[in-house]
């Protein structure tokens, strides 16, 4: 592939697209690689990204400079903790890592640009015709990939929407253990999983059934109301700390449904799916 490709257009400056750009440029500096990202520089969705030793091993094998930076920047959490109501938590040995999504992207952008990758922000790509002629087009523009949707029949795309509701938040409470906490309410159980991703913040994901979600009133609450109610429900776990919502919610309900995306094939002519666009 390195001997035949010259121009590569990557749609989406998420971790998958940026890391692919790094590997392709490292493999052959003659590749002309351009990344197109719809958001402005410094804008992303989400909090911490969790991973384990096996991913670090793969990063070291494929690109040591990036692996070194990610390893040095990652927050290490130790042990897993399961807490049900006010019972004594159950602990399981083990460790893992997490890194803030924004910090991860900045790290990858720096590595890509150092190698000569051109990254263009605020470039919305809804069709391949908007791109310069390229030997390879990599569609890694997320689970709602517009390039994939144009050829959904060719890719054999299937999206299964899960039953439960979830919300992806941050918190100023540092969880130094990967924590699962289950809390009973008058409307049913609601639970969270939380883990630190730097020395000051953690990812906090709350989940519940649709029945519990609606009976607690989340279907009528916007972003601020959702955060306020969850802070009450998980007061014991948060210990006085705040929950943080994404700026991209713009006040609307931040709740989502889990989705499982599959494609029968990840390529069509010169378009290849990658990252959340693929699976």
Tab-separated table of N, CA and C in Angstrom, residues 91-211:
chain	number	residue	atom	x	y	z
A	91	UNK	N	-13.986	-5.204	46.305
A	91	UNK	CA	-12.818	-4.763	45.552
A	91	UNK	C	-12.230	-5.913	44.744
A	92	UNK	N	-11.743	-5.581	43.573
A	92	UNK	CA	-11.063	-6.563	42.735
A	92	UNK	C	-9.757	-5.947	42.263
A	93	UNK	N	-8.682	-6.712	42.385
A	93	UNK	CA	-7.373	-6.188	42.018
A	93	UNK	C	-7.263	-5.991	40.514
A	94	UNK	N	-6.417	-5.077	40.142
A	94	UNK	CA	-6.184	-4.784	38.735
A	94	UNK	C	-5.919	-3.304	38.556
A	95	UNK	N	-5.483	-2.923	37.387
A	95	UNK	CA	-5.239	-1.512	37.115
A	95	UNK	C	-5.524	-1.224	35.650
A	96	UNK	N	-5.636	0.036	35.348
A	96	UNK	CA	-5.834	0.487	33.978
A	96	UNK	C	-5.432	1.944	33.888
A	97	UNK	N	-5.693	2.541	32.744
A	97	UNK	CA	-5.271	3.917	32.506
A	97	UNK	C	-6.430	4.701	31.894
A	98	UNK	N	-6.340	6.006	32.023
A	98	UNK	CA	-7.290	6.887	31.358
A	98	UNK	C	-6.569	8.178	31.007
A	99	UNK	N	-7.066	8.811	29.967
A	99	UNK	CA	-6.494	10.082	29.541
A	99	UNK	C	-7.636	10.957	29.054
A	100	UNK	N	-7.574	12.254	29.336
A	100	UNK	CA	-8.604	13.163	28.867
A	100	UNK	C	-8.666	13.162	27.348
A	101	UNK	N	-9.864	13.139	26.809
A	101	UNK	CA	-10.009	13.088	25.345
A	101	UNK	C	-9.366	14.307	24.687
A	102	UNK	N	-9.548	15.489	25.273
A	102	UNK	CA	-8.964	16.682	24.685
A	102	UNK	C	-7.443	16.603	24.689
A	103	UNK	N	-6.875	16.171	25.805
A	103	UNK	CA	-5.431	16.034	25.893
A	103	UNK	C	-4.896	15.008	24.913
A	104	UNK	N	-5.621	13.905	24.733
A	104	UNK	CA	-5.208	12.872	23.783
A	104	UNK	C	-5.185	13.424	22.361
A	105	UNK	N	-6.237	14.175	22.004
A	105	UNK	CA	-6.293	14.737	20.659
A	105	UNK	C	-5.165	15.742	20.429
A	106	UNK	N	-4.898	16.578	21.419
A	106	UNK	CA	-3.813	17.555	21.273
A	106	UNK	C	-2.467	16.853	21.077
A	107	UNK	N	-2.264	15.769	21.806
A	107	UNK	CA	-1.032	14.997	21.681
A	107	UNK	C	-0.901	14.414	20.272
A	108	UNK	N	-1.987	13.832	19.765
A	108	UNK	CA	-1.946	13.215	18.440
A	108	UNK	C	-1.813	14.265	17.340
A	109	UNK	N	-2.480	15.403	17.509
A	109	UNK	CA	-2.355	16.479	16.529
A	109	UNK	C	-0.907	16.954	16.456
A	110	UNK	N	-0.274	17.102	17.619
A	110	UNK	CA	1.121	17.526	17.640
A	110	UNK	C	2.029	16.544	16.928
A	111	UNK	N	1.845	15.248	17.172
A	111	UNK	CA	2.664	14.234	16.510
A	111	UNK	C	2.426	14.241	15.002
A	112	UNK	N	1.138	14.363	14.589
A	112	UNK	CA	0.818	14.335	13.164
A	112	UNK	C	1.430	15.528	12.436
A	113	UNK	N	1.296	16.692	13.018
A	113	UNK	CA	1.841	17.892	12.380
A	113	UNK	C	3.367	17.855	12.328
A	114	UNK	N	3.968	17.274	13.343
A	114	UNK	CA	5.432	17.156	13.354
A	114	UNK	C	5.912	16.333	12.163
A	115	UNK	N	5.100	15.372	11.743
A	115	UNK	CA	5.454	14.512	10.620
A	115	UNK	C	5.059	15.116	9.272
A	116	UNK	N	4.319	16.237	9.305
A	116	UNK	CA	3.935	16.885	8.051
A	116	UNK	C	2.509	16.649	7.615
A	117	UNK	N	1.655	16.134	8.491
A	117	UNK	CA	0.241	15.955	8.163
A	117	UNK	C	-0.457	17.315	8.207
A	118	UNK	N	-1.282	17.595	7.202
A	118	UNK	CA	-2.039	18.850	7.144
A	118	UNK	C	-3.401	18.618	7.800
A	119	UNK	N	-3.726	19.396	8.826
A	119	UNK	CA	-4.994	19.245	9.537
A	119	UNK	C	-5.807	20.520	9.357
A	120	UNK	N	-7.001	20.358	8.792
A	120	UNK	CA	-7.876	21.501	8.502
A	120	UNK	C	-9.125	21.407	9.373
A	121	UNK	N	-9.319	22.394	10.243
A	121	UNK	CA	-10.495	22.431	11.112
A	121	UNK	C	-11.620	23.225	10.456
A	122	UNK	N	-12.824	23.033	11.025
A	122	UNK	CA	-14.041	23.693	10.531
A	122	UNK	C	-14.251	23.413	9.041
A	123	UNK	N	-14.048	22.165	8.674
A	123	UNK	CA	-14.275	21.709	7.310
A	123	UNK	C	-15.316	20.591	7.331
A	124	UNK	N	-16.539	20.914	7.068
A	124	UNK	CA	-17.621	19.933	7.044
A	124	UNK	C	-17.562	19.173	5.728
A	125	UNK	N	-17.519	17.843	5.809
A	125	UNK	CA	-17.490	16.999	4.611
A	125	UNK	C	-18.714	16.093	4.637
A	126	UNK	N	-19.622	16.319	3.708
A	126	UNK	CA	-20.843	15.516	3.642
A	126	UNK	C	-20.855	14.566	2.465
A	127	UNK	N	-19.910	14.734	1.551
A	127	UNK	CA	-19.820	13.853	0.390
A	127	UNK	C	-18.377	13.823	-0.094
A	128	UNK	N	-17.989	12.700	-0.694
A	128	UNK	CA	-16.619	12.558	-1.194
A	128	UNK	C	-16.310	13.594	-2.264
A	129	UNK	N	-17.333	14.064	-2.972
A	129	UNK	CA	-17.128	15.052	-4.033
A	129	UNK	C	-16.608	16.381	-3.503
A	130	UNK	N	-16.735	16.629	-2.196
A	130	UNK	CA	-16.229	17.859	-1.608
A	130	UNK	C	-14.716	17.802	-1.381
A	131	UNK	N	-14.132	16.630	-1.522
A	131	UNK	CA	-12.710	16.456	-1.262
A	131	UNK	C	-11.905	16.550	-2.551
A	132	UNK	N	-10.645	16.967	-2.449
A	132	UNK	CA	-9.770	16.884	-3.623
A	132	UNK	C	-9.619	15.426	-4.044
A	133	UNK	N	-9.288	15.196	-5.300
A	133	UNK	CA	-9.090	13.834	-5.779
A	133	UNK	C	-8.011	13.153	-4.943
A	134	UNK	N	-8.354	11.982	-4.407
A	134	UNK	CA	-7.454	11.290	-3.473
A	134	UNK	C	-7.377	9.817	-3.824
A	135	UNK	N	-6.204	9.235	-3.586
A	135	UNK	CA	-6.069	7.788	-3.777
A	135	UNK	C	-6.861	7.018	-2.734
A	136	UNK	N	-6.937	7.577	-1.530
A	136	UNK	CA	-7.637	6.910	-0.429
A	136	UNK	C	-8.407	7.946	0.376
A	137	UNK	N	-9.665	7.634	0.678
A	137	UNK	CA	-10.488	8.453	1.560
A	137	UNK	C	-10.817	7.617	2.790
A	138	UNK	N	-10.446	8.118	3.954
A	138	UNK	CA	-10.706	7.413	5.208
A	138	UNK	C	-11.853	8.120	5.923
A	139	UNK	N	-12.969	7.430	6.068
A	139	UNK	CA	-14.135	7.991	6.753
A	139	UNK	C	-14.090	7.572	8.212
A	140	UNK	N	-13.650	8.471	9.063
A	140	UNK	CA	-13.656	8.196	10.507
A	140	UNK	C	-14.318	9.390	11.187
A	141	UNK	N	-15.500	9.723	10.668
A	141	UNK	CA	-16.266	10.871	11.149
A	141	UNK	C	-17.364	10.460	12.118
A	142	UNK	N	-17.096	9.429	12.916
A	142	UNK	CA	-17.962	9.090	14.039
A	142	UNK	C	-19.072	8.104	13.706
A	143	UNK	N	-19.801	7.744	14.754
A	143	UNK	CA	-20.863	6.747	14.611
A	143	UNK	C	-21.950	7.225	13.656
A	144	UNK	N	-22.114	8.542	13.521
A	144	UNK	CA	-23.091	9.102	12.591
A	144	UNK	C	-22.444	9.499	11.262
A	145	UNK	N	-21.392	8.828	10.879
A	145	UNK	CA	-20.622	9.142	9.679
A	145	UNK	C	-21.507	9.434	8.475
A	146	UNK	N	-21.353	10.620	7.916
A	146	UNK	CA	-22.149	10.998	6.755
A	146	UNK	C	-21.657	10.289	5.492
A	147	UNK	N	-20.349	10.091	5.401
A	147	UNK	CA	-19.838	9.360	4.249
A	147	UNK	C	-20.344	7.922	4.246
A	148	UNK	N	-20.379	7.304	5.415
A	148	UNK	CA	-20.893	5.928	5.492
A	148	UNK	C	-22.377	5.895	5.164
A	149	UNK	N	-23.132	6.864	5.636
A	149	UNK	CA	-24.573	6.878	5.392
A	149	UNK	C	-24.904	7.003	3.913
A	150	UNK	N	-24.046	7.676	3.145
A	150	UNK	CA	-24.292	7.817	1.708
A	150	UNK	C	-24.277	6.470	0.996
A	151	UNK	N	-23.466	5.540	1.545
A	151	UNK	CA	-23.308	4.243	0.899
A	151	UNK	C	-23.646	3.118	1.885
A	152	UNK	N	-24.643	3.361	2.716
A	152	UNK	CA	-24.982	2.406	3.772
A	152	UNK	C	-25.309	1.027	3.208
A	153	UNK	N	-25.952	0.983	2.045
A	153	UNK	CA	-26.291	-0.312	1.449
A	153	UNK	C	-25.032	-1.060	1.026
A	154	UNK	N	-24.064	-0.320	0.462
A	154	UNK	CA	-22.813	-0.967	0.030
A	154	UNK	C	-22.006	-1.476	1.224
A	155	UNK	N	-22.008	-0.699	2.290
A	155	UNK	CA	-21.263	-1.124	3.483
A	155	UNK	C	-22.019	-2.183	4.287
A	156	UNK	N	-23.310	-2.327	4.052
A	156	UNK	CA	-24.112	-3.267	4.833
A	156	UNK	C	-24.244	-2.820	6.273
A	157	UNK	N	-24.536	-1.543	6.449
A	157	UNK	CA	-24.579	-0.955	7.791
A	157	UNK	C	-25.821	-1.393	8.557
A	158	UNK	N	-25.627	-1.734	9.811
A	158	UNK	CA	-26.744	-2.060	10.704
A	158	UNK	C	-26.478	-1.404	12.054
A	159	UNK	N	-27.467	-0.679	12.553
A	159	UNK	CA	-27.344	-0.017	13.859
A	159	UNK	C	-28.446	-0.533	14.771
A	160	UNK	N	-28.030	-1.129	15.883
A	160	UNK	CA	-28.965	-1.639	16.875
A	160	UNK	C	-28.978	-0.694	18.064
A	161	UNK	N	-30.132	-0.076	18.329
A	161	UNK	CA	-30.253	0.882	19.420
A	161	UNK	C	-30.594	0.137	20.709
A	162	UNK	N	-29.785	0.335	21.732
A	162	UNK	CA	-29.988	-0.334	23.014
A	162	UNK	C	-31.171	0.228	23.780
A	163	UNK	N	-31.572	-0.498	24.797
A	163	UNK	CA	-32.756	-0.141	25.568
A	163	UNK	C	-32.464	0.945	26.594
A	164	UNK	N	-31.356	0.848	27.305
A	164	UNK	CA	-31.096	1.737	28.434
A	164	UNK	C	-30.685	3.136	28.000
A	165	UNK	N	-30.923	4.078	28.921
A	165	UNK	CA	-30.493	5.455	28.747
A	165	UNK	C	-29.187	5.666	29.508
A	166	UNK	N	-28.306	6.501	28.935
A	166	UNK	CA	-27.069	6.827	29.644
A	166	UNK	C	-26.706	8.276	29.380
A	167	UNK	N	-25.893	8.822	30.284
A	167	UNK	CA	-25.385	10.180	30.117
A	167	UNK	C	-23.911	10.178	30.483
A	168	UNK	N	-23.101	10.807	29.648
A	168	UNK	CA	-21.638	10.833	29.800
A	168	UNK	C	-21.252	12.197	30.353
A	169	UNK	N	-20.815	12.209	31.619
A	169	UNK	CA	-20.476	13.441	32.317
A	169	UNK	C	-19.054	13.376	32.859
A	170	UNK	N	-18.601	14.501	33.357
A	170	UNK	CA	-17.358	14.550	34.106
A	170	UNK	C	-17.664	14.932	35.540
A	171	UNK	N	-16.667	14.889	36.398
A	171	UNK	CA	-16.840	15.311	37.780
A	171	UNK	C	-15.506	15.784	38.346
A	172	UNK	N	-15.604	16.669	39.325
A	172	UNK	CA	-14.399	17.131	40.023
A	172	UNK	C	-13.964	16.142	41.098
A	173	UNK	N	-14.748	15.086	41.334
A	173	UNK	CA	-14.348	14.053	42.288
A	173	UNK	C	-13.338	13.121	41.603
A	174	UNK	N	-12.202	12.908	42.238
A	174	UNK	CA	-11.197	12.014	41.683
A	174	UNK	C	-11.484	10.582	42.136
A	175	UNK	N	-11.865	9.740	41.211
A	175	UNK	CA	-12.045	8.312	41.480
A	175	UNK	C	-10.739	7.614	41.112
A	176	UNK	N	-9.986	7.205	42.137
A	176	UNK	CA	-8.704	6.541	41.860
A	176	UNK	C	-8.865	5.035	41.686
A	177	UNK	N	-10.104	4.552	41.798
A	177	UNK	CA	-10.444	3.172	41.478
A	177	UNK	C	-11.524	3.192	40.403
A	178	UNK	N	-11.516	2.198	39.533
A	178	UNK	CA	-12.599	2.087	38.551
A	178	UNK	C	-13.837	1.650	39.322
A	179	UNK	N	-14.803	2.544	39.438
A	179	UNK	CA	-15.900	2.368	40.387
A	179	UNK	C	-17.228	2.133	39.691
A	180	UNK	N	-17.928	1.074	40.107
A	180	UNK	CA	-19.312	0.827	39.718
A	180	UNK	C	-20.162	1.029	40.970
A	181	UNK	N	-21.175	1.893	40.895
A	181	UNK	CA	-22.031	2.156	42.050
A	181	UNK	C	-23.493	2.053	41.634
A	182	UNK	N	-24.278	1.300	42.410
A	182	UNK	CA	-25.697	1.079	42.129
A	182	UNK	C	-26.523	1.707	43.254
A	183	UNK	N	-27.486	2.562	42.873
A	183	UNK	CA	-28.282	3.306	43.850
A	183	UNK	C	-29.767	3.040	43.603
A	184	UNK	N	-30.511	2.604	44.631
A	184	UNK	CA	-31.953	2.410	44.452
A	184	UNK	C	-32.705	3.730	44.597
A	185	UNK	N	-33.749	3.903	43.803
A	185	UNK	CA	-34.639	5.059	43.928
A	185	UNK	C	-36.071	4.542	43.935
A	186	UNK	N	-37.016	5.431	44.193
A	186	UNK	CA	-38.421	5.035	44.181
A	186	UNK	C	-38.850	4.573	42.786
A	187	UNK	N	-38.113	4.967	41.761
A	187	UNK	CA	-38.447	4.607	40.380
A	187	UNK	C	-37.643	3.419	39.872
A	188	UNK	N	-36.751	2.882	40.702
A	188	UNK	CA	-35.914	1.765	40.261
A	188	UNK	C	-34.442	2.080	40.423
A	189	UNK	N	-33.597	1.154	39.994
A	189	UNK	CA	-32.159	1.303	40.160
A	189	UNK	C	-31.574	2.246	39.115
A	190	UNK	N	-30.559	2.979	39.523
A	190	UNK	CA	-29.732	3.767	38.616
A	190	UNK	C	-28.287	3.535	39.031
A	191	UNK	N	-27.399	3.485	38.083
A	191	UNK	CA	-26.010	3.139	38.418
A	191	UNK	C	-25.048	4.006	37.615
A	192	UNK	N	-23.813	3.970	38.047
A	192	UNK	CA	-22.784	4.740	37.360
A	192	UNK	C	-21.506	3.923	37.285
A	193	UNK	N	-20.651	4.290	36.350
A	193	UNK	CA	-19.258	3.845	36.439
A	193	UNK	C	-18.392	5.081	36.251
A	194	UNK	N	-17.341	5.145	37.046
A	194	UNK	CA	-16.521	6.357	37.129
A	194	UNK	C	-15.058	5.982	37.275
A	195	UNK	N	-14.204	6.815	36.692
A	195	UNK	CA	-12.761	6.583	36.789
A	195	UNK	C	-12.042	7.904	36.543
A	196	UNK	N	-10.952	8.118	37.252
A	196	UNK	CA	-10.159	9.316	37.067
A	196	UNK	C	-9.439	9.310	35.738
A	197	UNK	N	-9.271	10.528	35.160
A	197	UNK	CA	-8.472	10.613	33.935
A	197	UNK	C	-7.372	11.668	34.036
A	198	UNK	N	-7.341	12.416	35.113
A	198	UNK	CA	-6.182	13.230	35.474
A	198	UNK	C	-6.227	13.416	36.988
A	199	UNK	N	-5.386	14.254	37.532
A	199	UNK	CA	-5.293	14.342	38.996
A	199	UNK	C	-6.426	15.161	39.602
A	200	UNK	N	-7.300	15.728	38.776
A	200	UNK	CA	-8.360	16.580	39.304
A	200	UNK	C	-9.761	16.175	38.863
A	201	UNK	N	-9.907	15.351	37.821
A	201	UNK	CA	-11.224	15.066	37.258
A	201	UNK	C	-11.391	13.590	36.936
A	202	UNK	N	-12.663	13.212	36.823
A	202	UNK	CA	-13.012	11.836	36.471
A	202	UNK	C	-14.127	11.834	35.441
A	203	UNK	N	-14.187	10.739	34.702
A	203	UNK	CA	-15.360	10.455	33.873
A	203	UNK	C	-16.443	9.877	34.767
A	204	UNK	N	-17.707	10.253	34.504
A	204	UNK	CA	-18.826	9.759	35.305
A	204	UNK	C	-19.978	9.466	34.348
A	205	UNK	N	-20.280	8.187	34.147
A	205	UNK	CA	-21.347	7.776	33.241
A	205	UNK	C	-22.466	7.149	34.053
A	206	UNK	N	-23.660	7.742	33.969
A	206	UNK	CA	-24.833	7.229	34.671
A	206	UNK	C	-25.737	6.504	33.677
A	207	UNK	N	-26.400	5.449	34.160
A	207	UNK	CA	-27.235	4.618	33.284
A	207	UNK	C	-28.446	4.123	34.055
A	208	UNK	N	-29.566	3.951	33.348
A	208	UNK	CA	-30.760	3.381	33.967
A	208	UNK	C	-31.708	2.882	32.878
A	209	UNK	N	-32.739	2.192	33.298
A	209	UNK	CA	-33.733	1.698	32.350
A	209	UNK	C	-34.613	2.853	31.874
A	210	UNK	N	-35.300	2.706	30.729
A	210	UNK	CA	-36.196	3.767	30.258
A	210	UNK	C	-37.299	4.093	31.262
A	211	UNK	N	-37.808	3.082	31.957
A	211	UNK	CA	-38.872	3.301	32.942
A	211	UNK	C	-38.358	4.175	34.094
